[in-house]
């Protein structure tokens, strides 16, 4: 490869490297924002859950948000034998720019866990929707993309209404995250809530609340209902952010790999260009020396 082409290639790679580094910086900023919001919503959801549980226990309230089964254990066991459990699953997928497959393990998990259950789905993203349709699951609602700031409120309202009116036993959420590598999160009922997995144990406040001296307005049932609304929205926000966070994190890993490869190629081509340049300089010196020698010989011949 000639020197001009090598130099041009190095300059082009440097421009690409600068663009990828700029993208990396944007990803880092987004990750910091997402992490801050994630911590806020998880802490808020946990506080909501603890308050709902405390009020329910203090006043012995059999609220559907706290525990779905109000019948005896014996009747529940009989029901489980003859009636398929009805569950609502939310499956969210993000757009993947690179040739990676982050969702197959979750889809195998979904197929395994829904074999003997009556399951309805809410899907977020094209892959989630296509997966459910291909496997003939009932999709109640489909959202094309995870637009967390817009989607969270609408999705939380849908979950609450369906949970109460359709008598779902559980509400589960499936997303791509290393904090639940091939499983799901249980949102409702609150006694089976396990979104604690999204946060480190040092950040979780699980102290039992002493509310015996508290006054509940306007009444206990309405209070729990209102608190449940806030709880569901905080949980949905947490999970949608975690989905975006993990995707952003993967994009950052990919960007770092691209930058590393670009740096190696730039260094390799720069060294190659330097060798070609030196070789050209040596050839030029040899040529000049040879020309000077010929000129001297020519002058000597003319002087004879």
mmCIF file of C-alpha atoms in Angstrom:
data_model
loop_
_atom_site.group_PDB
_atom_site.id
_atom_site.type_symbol
_atom_site.label_atom_id
_atom_site.label_comp_id
_atom_site.label_asym_id
_atom_site.label_seq_id
_atom_site.Cartn_x
_atom_site.Cartn_y
_atom_site.Cartn_z
ATOM 1 C CA UNK A 1 0.000 0.000 0.000
ATOM 2 C CA UNK A 2 1.452 3.409 -0.966
ATOM 3 C CA UNK A 3 2.074 6.140 1.596
ATOM 4 C CA UNK A 4 -0.773 8.418 0.484
ATOM 5 C CA UNK A 5 -3.365 5.678 0.851
ATOM 6 C CA UNK A 6 -1.983 4.692 4.265
ATOM 7 C CA UNK A 7 -2.078 8.266 5.561
ATOM 8 C CA UNK A 8 -5.622 8.739 4.232
ATOM 9 C CA UNK A 9 -6.757 5.526 5.895
ATOM 10 C CA UNK A 10 -5.217 6.569 9.231
ATOM 11 C CA UNK A 11 -6.953 9.952 9.073
ATOM 12 C CA UNK A 12 -10.307 8.329 8.287
ATOM 13 C CA UNK A 13 -9.923 5.909 11.204
ATOM 14 C CA UNK A 14 -9.087 8.815 13.517
ATOM 15 C CA UNK A 15 -12.316 10.556 12.482
ATOM 16 C CA UNK A 16 -14.306 7.388 13.162
ATOM 17 C CA UNK A 17 -12.508 7.017 16.495
ATOM 18 C CA UNK A 18 -13.477 10.551 17.482
ATOM 19 C CA UNK A 19 -17.118 9.884 16.567
ATOM 20 C CA UNK A 20 -17.231 6.651 18.605
ATOM 21 C CA UNK A 21 -15.579 8.398 21.571
ATOM 22 C CA UNK A 22 -18.231 11.118 21.416
ATOM 23 C CA UNK A 23 -20.936 8.441 21.375
ATOM 24 C CA UNK A 24 -19.237 6.768 24.344
ATOM 25 C CA UNK A 25 -19.308 10.002 26.346
ATOM 26 C CA UNK A 26 -23.021 10.411 25.616
ATOM 27 C CA UNK A 27 -23.627 6.823 26.759
ATOM 28 C CA UNK A 28 -21.736 7.490 30.009
ATOM 29 C CA UNK A 29 -23.852 10.568 30.705
ATOM 30 C CA UNK A 30 -27.047 8.619 29.957
ATOM 31 C CA UNK A 31 -25.930 5.791 32.257
ATOM 32 C CA UNK A 32 -25.368 8.188 35.145
ATOM 33 C CA UNK A 33 -28.830 9.693 34.650
ATOM 34 C CA UNK A 34 -30.480 6.278 34.377
ATOM 35 C CA UNK A 35 -28.666 4.988 37.467
ATOM 36 C CA UNK A 36 -29.782 7.984 39.507
ATOM 37 C CA UNK A 37 -33.411 7.598 38.386
ATOM 38 C CA UNK A 38 -33.295 3.830 38.933
ATOM 39 C CA UNK A 39 -32.183 4.244 42.553
ATOM 40 C CA UNK A 40 -34.922 6.797 43.176
ATOM 41 C CA UNK A 41 -37.761 4.675 41.777
ATOM 42 C CA UNK A 42 -36.601 1.459 43.474
ATOM 43 C CA UNK A 43 -36.354 3.169 46.866
ATOM 44 C CA UNK A 44 -39.775 4.746 46.350
ATOM 45 C CA UNK A 45 -41.345 1.413 45.341
ATOM 46 C CA UNK A 46 -39.881 -0.336 48.390
ATOM 47 C CA UNK A 47 -41.212 2.387 50.698
ATOM 48 C CA UNK A 48 -44.649 2.067 49.060
ATOM 49 C CA UNK A 49 -44.591 -1.707 49.518
ATOM 50 C CA UNK A 50 -43.522 -1.491 53.169
ATOM 51 C CA UNK A 51 -46.264 1.047 53.883
ATOM 52 C CA UNK A 52 -48.938 -1.054 52.142
ATOM 53 C CA UNK A 53 -47.841 -4.155 54.065
ATOM 54 C CA UNK A 54 -47.694 -2.291 57.382
ATOM 55 C CA UNK A 55 -51.195 -0.826 57.012
ATOM 56 C CA UNK A 56 -52.586 -4.145 55.795
ATOM 57 C CA UNK A 57 -51.093 -6.033 58.744
ATOM 58 C CA UNK A 58 -52.074 -3.408 61.323
ATOM 59 C CA UNK A 59 -55.709 -3.377 60.278
ATOM 60 C CA UNK A 60 -55.873 -7.006 59.092
ATOM 61 C CA UNK A 61 -56.954 -5.916 55.620
ATOM 62 C CA UNK A 62 -57.310 -8.650 52.981
ATOM 63 C CA UNK A 63 -56.370 -6.439 50.076
ATOM 64 C CA UNK A 64 -55.857 -7.957 46.618
ATOM 65 C CA UNK A 65 -52.720 -5.874 46.087
ATOM 66 C CA UNK A 66 -51.120 -7.358 49.195
ATOM 67 C CA UNK A 67 -52.091 -11.008 48.785
ATOM 68 C CA UNK A 68 -54.218 -12.382 45.984
ATOM 69 C CA UNK A 69 -55.381 -15.543 47.748
ATOM 70 C CA UNK A 70 -57.967 -14.894 50.445
ATOM 71 C CA UNK A 71 -59.276 -18.470 50.481
ATOM 72 C CA UNK A 72 -57.965 -21.273 52.672
ATOM 73 C CA UNK A 73 -54.767 -23.086 51.712
ATOM 74 C CA UNK A 74 -56.793 -26.264 51.160
ATOM 75 C CA UNK A 75 -59.110 -24.582 48.657
ATOM 76 C CA UNK A 76 -56.142 -22.986 46.909
ATOM 77 C CA UNK A 77 -54.447 -26.369 46.492
ATOM 78 C CA UNK A 78 -57.642 -27.878 45.071
ATOM 79 C CA UNK A 79 -57.994 -24.941 42.700
ATOM 80 C CA UNK A 80 -54.397 -25.268 41.494
ATOM 81 C CA UNK A 81 -55.035 -28.914 40.570
ATOM 82 C CA UNK A 82 -58.115 -28.300 38.434
ATOM 83 C CA UNK A 83 -57.740 -24.684 37.281
ATOM 84 C CA UNK A 84 -54.792 -23.185 35.427
ATOM 85 C CA UNK A 85 -53.261 -20.176 37.157
ATOM 86 C CA UNK A 86 -54.006 -16.948 35.361
ATOM 87 C CA UNK A 87 -51.059 -14.575 35.101
ATOM 88 C CA UNK A 88 -50.221 -11.316 33.358
ATOM 89 C CA UNK A 89 -46.730 -11.079 31.871
ATOM 90 C CA UNK A 90 -45.052 -7.933 30.578
ATOM 91 C CA UNK A 91 -42.189 -8.695 28.186
ATOM 92 C CA UNK A 92 -39.983 -5.800 27.099
ATOM 93 C CA UNK A 93 -37.238 -5.879 24.468
ATOM 94 C CA UNK A 94 -34.912 -3.133 23.289
ATOM 95 C CA UNK A 95 -33.615 -2.521 19.797
ATOM 96 C CA UNK A 96 -30.186 -4.144 19.383
ATOM 97 C CA UNK A 97 -27.849 -2.364 16.989
ATOM 98 C CA UNK A 98 -25.195 -5.046 16.960
ATOM 99 C CA UNK A 99 -25.248 -8.762 16.159
ATOM 100 C CA UNK A 100 -26.049 -9.929 19.685
ATOM 101 C CA UNK A 101 -28.816 -12.150 20.994
ATOM 102 C CA UNK A 102 -29.676 -11.122 24.553
ATOM 103 C CA UNK A 103 -33.242 -12.394 24.682
ATOM 104 C CA UNK A 104 -33.239 -16.083 23.692
ATOM 105 C CA UNK A 105 -32.583 -17.234 27.277
ATOM 106 C CA UNK A 106 -35.579 -15.223 28.510
ATOM 107 C CA UNK A 107 -37.796 -16.603 25.786
ATOM 108 C CA UNK A 108 -36.848 -20.163 26.733
ATOM 109 C CA UNK A 109 -37.702 -19.259 30.328
ATOM 110 C CA UNK A 110 -41.092 -17.838 29.296
ATOM 111 C CA UNK A 111 -41.969 -20.948 27.291
ATOM 112 C CA UNK A 112 -40.987 -23.194 30.206
ATOM 113 C CA UNK A 113 -42.825 -21.248 32.929
ATOM 114 C CA UNK A 114 -46.067 -20.718 31.011
ATOM 115 C CA UNK A 115 -46.677 -24.343 29.986
ATOM 116 C CA UNK A 116 -49.472 -25.063 32.449
ATOM 117 C CA UNK A 117 -50.769 -21.540 32.977
ATOM 118 C CA UNK A 118 -53.345 -19.266 31.441
ATOM 119 C CA UNK A 119 -51.149 -16.320 30.469
ATOM 120 C CA UNK A 120 -51.820 -12.961 28.826
ATOM 121 C CA UNK A 121 -49.065 -10.672 27.605
ATOM 122 C CA UNK A 122 -48.308 -6.986 27.304
ATOM 123 C CA UNK A 123 -45.350 -6.551 24.953
ATOM 124 C CA UNK A 124 -42.882 -3.699 24.551
ATOM 125 C CA UNK A 125 -40.712 -3.736 21.429
ATOM 126 C CA UNK A 126 -40.926 -5.559 18.106
ATOM 127 C CA UNK A 127 -39.059 -8.662 19.221
ATOM 128 C CA UNK A 128 -41.338 -9.199 22.234
ATOM 129 C CA UNK A 129 -44.451 -8.825 20.080
ATOM 130 C CA UNK A 130 -43.173 -11.140 17.333
ATOM 131 C CA UNK A 131 -42.126 -13.775 19.883
ATOM 132 C CA UNK A 132 -45.567 -13.816 21.492
ATOM 133 C CA UNK A 133 -47.347 -13.987 18.155
ATOM 134 C CA UNK A 134 -45.111 -16.788 16.876
ATOM 135 C CA UNK A 135 -45.854 -18.808 20.010
ATOM 136 C CA UNK A 136 -49.582 -17.989 19.890
ATOM 137 C CA UNK A 137 -49.717 -16.123 23.196
ATOM 138 C CA UNK A 138 -52.591 -13.728 23.776
ATOM 139 C CA UNK A 139 -51.230 -10.162 23.472
ATOM 140 C CA UNK A 140 -53.553 -7.714 25.221
ATOM 141 C CA UNK A 141 -51.537 -4.604 24.461
ATOM 142 C CA UNK A 142 -48.437 -3.861 22.399
ATOM 143 C CA UNK A 143 -46.092 -0.884 22.724
ATOM 144 C CA UNK A 144 -43.621 -0.464 19.814
ATOM 145 C CA UNK A 145 -40.795 1.028 21.912
ATOM 146 C CA UNK A 146 -39.707 1.560 25.504
ATOM 147 C CA UNK A 147 -40.318 5.288 25.949
ATOM 148 C CA UNK A 148 -40.071 5.210 29.731
ATOM 149 C CA UNK A 149 -41.101 8.808 30.452
ATOM 150 C CA UNK A 150 -44.343 8.387 28.460
ATOM 151 C CA UNK A 151 -44.995 4.665 28.844
ATOM 152 C CA UNK A 152 -44.697 4.211 32.626
ATOM 153 C CA UNK A 153 -47.932 5.931 33.646
ATOM 154 C CA UNK A 154 -50.098 4.315 30.950
ATOM 155 C CA UNK A 155 -48.642 0.860 31.557
ATOM 156 C CA UNK A 156 -49.076 1.098 35.337
ATOM 157 C CA UNK A 157 -52.753 2.012 34.922
ATOM 158 C CA UNK A 158 -53.322 -0.908 32.545
ATOM 159 C CA UNK A 159 -51.626 -3.314 34.967
ATOM 160 C CA UNK A 160 -53.728 -2.151 37.905
ATOM 161 C CA UNK A 161 -57.040 -2.389 36.047
ATOM 162 C CA UNK A 162 -56.269 -5.804 34.552
ATOM 163 C CA UNK A 163 -54.996 -7.191 37.857
ATOM 164 C CA UNK A 164 -58.204 -6.255 39.634
ATOM 165 C CA UNK A 165 -60.745 -6.968 36.923
ATOM 166 C CA UNK A 166 -59.267 -10.065 35.256
ATOM 167 C CA UNK A 167 -58.360 -11.825 38.513
ATOM 168 C CA UNK A 168 -54.723 -12.512 37.647
ATOM 169 C CA UNK A 169 -52.834 -14.518 40.255
ATOM 170 C CA UNK A 170 -49.555 -12.720 39.543
ATOM 171 C CA UNK A 171 -48.078 -9.961 37.426
ATOM 172 C CA UNK A 172 -44.601 -10.738 36.103
ATOM 173 C CA UNK A 173 -42.117 -8.573 34.207
ATOM 174 C CA UNK A 174 -39.415 -9.951 31.888
ATOM 175 C CA UNK A 175 -36.525 -7.787 30.708
ATOM 176 C CA UNK A 176 -32.876 -8.143 29.781
ATOM 177 C CA UNK A 177 -30.711 -7.582 32.872
ATOM 178 C CA UNK A 178 -27.758 -9.281 34.554
ATOM 179 C CA UNK A 179 -29.590 -8.812 37.881
ATOM 180 C CA UNK A 180 -32.067 -11.493 36.840
ATOM 181 C CA UNK A 181 -30.158 -13.302 34.136
ATOM 182 C CA UNK A 182 -32.839 -15.689 32.903
ATOM 183 C CA UNK A 183 -35.911 -15.100 35.024
ATOM 184 C CA UNK A 184 -38.707 -12.642 35.720
ATOM 185 C CA UNK A 185 -39.650 -10.061 38.336
ATOM 186 C CA UNK A 186 -42.909 -10.397 40.268
ATOM 187 C CA UNK A 187 -44.699 -7.048 40.668
ATOM 188 C CA UNK A 188 -47.973 -8.121 42.252
ATOM 189 C CA UNK A 189 -49.124 -9.151 44.775
ATOM 190 C CA UNK A 190 -46.816 -7.086 47.008
ATOM 191 C CA UNK A 191 -46.077 -10.074 49.279
ATOM 192 C CA UNK A 192 -44.343 -11.736 46.318
ATOM 193 C CA UNK A 193 -42.670 -8.546 45.126
ATOM 194 C CA UNK A 194 -39.018 -9.274 44.285
ATOM 195 C CA UNK A 195 -37.786 -6.174 42.469
ATOM 196 C CA UNK A 196 -35.300 -5.872 45.352
ATOM 197 C CA UNK A 197 -32.976 -7.684 42.953
ATOM 198 C CA UNK A 198 -32.532 -4.449 41.021
ATOM 199 C CA UNK A 199 -30.716 -2.798 43.921
ATOM 200 C CA UNK A 200 -27.778 -3.724 46.133
ATOM 201 C CA UNK A 201 -28.722 -4.793 49.654
ATOM 202 C CA UNK A 202 -26.951 -1.789 51.155
ATOM 203 C CA UNK A 203 -29.404 0.557 49.452
ATOM 204 C CA UNK A 204 -32.597 -1.252 50.408
ATOM 205 C CA UNK A 205 -34.644 0.043 53.294
ATOM 206 C CA UNK A 206 -36.748 -2.810 54.620
ATOM 207 C CA UNK A 207 -37.366 -1.606 58.168
ATOM 208 C CA UNK A 208 -40.832 -2.534 59.383
ATOM 209 C CA UNK A 209 -42.960 0.519 59.967
ATOM 210 C CA UNK A 210 -44.694 1.074 63.290
ATOM 211 C CA UNK A 211 -47.970 2.766 62.333
ATOM 212 C CA UNK A 212 -50.143 1.956 65.337
ATOM 213 C CA UNK A 213 -50.287 5.650 66.281
ATOM 214 C CA UNK A 214 -50.885 6.837 62.714
ATOM 215 C CA UNK A 215 -54.234 8.107 61.478
ATOM 216 C CA UNK A 216 -55.184 6.841 58.022
ATOM 217 C CA UNK A 217 -57.180 9.181 55.762
ATOM 218 C CA UNK A 218 -59.769 8.980 54.321
ATOM 219 C CA UNK A 219 -59.946 5.251 55.208
ATOM 220 C CA UNK A 220 -57.654 2.235 55.153
ATOM 221 C CA UNK A 221 -58.945 0.675 51.908
ATOM 222 C CA UNK A 222 -58.731 3.937 49.969
ATOM 223 C CA UNK A 223 -55.273 4.619 51.390
ATOM 224 C CA UNK A 224 -53.956 1.213 50.288
ATOM 225 C CA UNK A 225 -55.574 1.630 46.871
ATOM 226 C CA UNK A 226 -53.914 5.033 46.368
ATOM 227 C CA UNK A 227 -50.575 3.780 47.650
ATOM 228 C CA UNK A 228 -50.827 0.787 45.305
ATOM 229 C CA UNK A 229 -51.235 3.157 42.343
ATOM 230 C CA UNK A 230 -47.992 4.911 43.263
ATOM 231 C CA UNK A 231 -46.254 1.612 43.994
ATOM 232 C CA UNK A 232 -47.093 0.106 40.588
ATOM 233 C CA UNK A 233 -45.955 3.223 38.742
ATOM 234 C CA UNK A 234 -42.660 3.325 40.674
ATOM 235 C CA UNK A 235 -42.028 -0.368 39.968
ATOM 236 C CA UNK A 236 -42.814 0.004 36.258
ATOM 237 C CA UNK A 237 -40.502 3.025 36.047
ATOM 238 C CA UNK A 238 -37.751 1.007 37.765
ATOM 239 C CA UNK A 239 -38.056 -1.926 35.379
ATOM 240 C CA UNK A 240 -38.272 0.164 32.213
ATOM 241 C CA UNK A 241 -35.213 2.154 33.308
ATOM 242 C CA UNK A 242 -33.320 -1.057 34.122
ATOM 243 C CA UNK A 243 -34.100 -2.366 30.638
ATOM 244 C CA UNK A 244 -32.753 0.838 29.069
ATOM 245 C CA UNK A 245 -29.803 0.901 31.491
ATOM 246 C CA UNK A 246 -28.673 -2.612 30.628
ATOM 247 C CA UNK A 247 -28.996 -1.919 26.905
ATOM 248 C CA UNK A 248 -26.992 1.298 27.324
ATOM 249 C CA UNK A 249 -24.374 -0.603 29.326
ATOM 250 C CA UNK A 250 -24.053 -3.196 26.543
ATOM 251 C CA UNK A 251 -23.737 -0.391 23.986
ATOM 252 C CA UNK A 252 -20.943 1.101 26.104
ATOM 253 C CA UNK A 253 -19.114 -2.247 26.193
ATOM 254 C CA UNK A 254 -19.435 -2.462 22.410
ATOM 255 C CA UNK A 255 -18.204 1.131 21.999
ATOM 256 C CA UNK A 256 -15.140 0.396 24.154
ATOM 257 C CA UNK A 257 -14.353 -2.659 22.038
ATOM 258 C CA UNK A 258 -14.687 -0.631 18.822
ATOM 259 C CA UNK A 259 -12.420 2.083 20.249
ATOM 260 C CA UNK A 260 -9.836 -0.530 21.259
ATOM 261 C CA UNK A 261 -9.894 -2.084 17.770
ATOM 262 C CA UNK A 262 -9.650 1.347 16.144
ATOM 263 C CA UNK A 263 -6.700 2.333 18.353
ATOM 264 C CA UNK A 264 -4.895 -0.887 17.435
ATOM 265 C CA UNK A 265 -5.559 -0.404 13.710
ATOM 266 C CA UNK A 266 -4.513 3.251 13.835
ATOM 267 C CA UNK A 267 -1.263 2.326 15.600
ATOM 268 C CA UNK A 268 -0.605 -0.531 13.180
ATOM 269 C CA UNK A 269 -1.261 1.570 10.076
ATOM 270 C CA UNK A 270 0.680 4.534 11.493
ATOM 271 C CA UNK A 271 3.722 2.320 12.011
ATOM 272 C CA UNK A 272 3.271 0.906 8.534
ATOM 273 C CA UNK A 273 3.038 4.431 7.127
ATOM 274 C CA UNK A 274 6.187 5.411 9.034
ATOM 275 C CA UNK A 275 8.073 2.417 7.601
ATOM 276 C CA UNK A 276 6.919 3.247 4.074
ATOM 277 C CA UNK A 277 7.900 6.893 4.597
ATOM 278 C CA UNK A 278 11.368 5.932 5.813
ATOM 279 C CA UNK A 279 11.740 3.457 2.977
ATOM 280 C CA UNK A 280 10.773 6.177 0.497
ATOM 281 C CA UNK A 281 13.266 8.568 2.119
ATOM 282 C CA UNK A 282 16.037 5.950 1.918
ATOM 283 C CA UNK A 283 15.191 5.254 -1.718
ATOM 284 C CA UNK A 284 15.225 8.988 -2.410
ATOM 285 C CA UNK A 285 18.615 9.377 -0.716
ATOM 286 C CA UNK A 286 19.993 6.421 -2.671
ATOM 287 C CA UNK A 287 18.609 7.915 -5.879
ATOM 288 C CA UNK A 288 20.094 11.333 -5.111
ATOM 289 C CA UNK A 289 23.426 9.759 -4.207
ATOM 290 C CA UNK A 290 23.372 7.722 -7.376
ATOM 291 C CA UNK A 291 22.560 10.817 -9.457
ATOM 292 C CA UNK A 292 25.357 12.800 -7.796
ATOM 293 C CA UNK A 293 27.800 9.961 -8.464
ATOM 294 C CA UNK A 294 26.785 9.841 -12.108
ATOM 295 C CA UNK A 295 27.172 13.616 -12.386
ATOM 296 C CA UNK A 296 30.670 13.417 -10.908
ATOM 297 C CA UNK A 297 31.655 10.619 -13.277
ATOM 298 C CA UNK A 298 30.223 12.569 -16.182
ATOM 299 C CA UNK A 299 32.240 15.658 -15.244
ATOM 300 C CA UNK A 300 35.387 13.537 -14.946
ATOM 301 C CA UNK A 301 34.860 12.118 -18.418
ATOM 302 C CA UNK A 302 34.356 15.600 -19.851
ATOM 303 C CA UNK A 303 37.617 16.814 -18.327
ATOM 304 C CA UNK A 304 39.780 14.182 -19.976
#
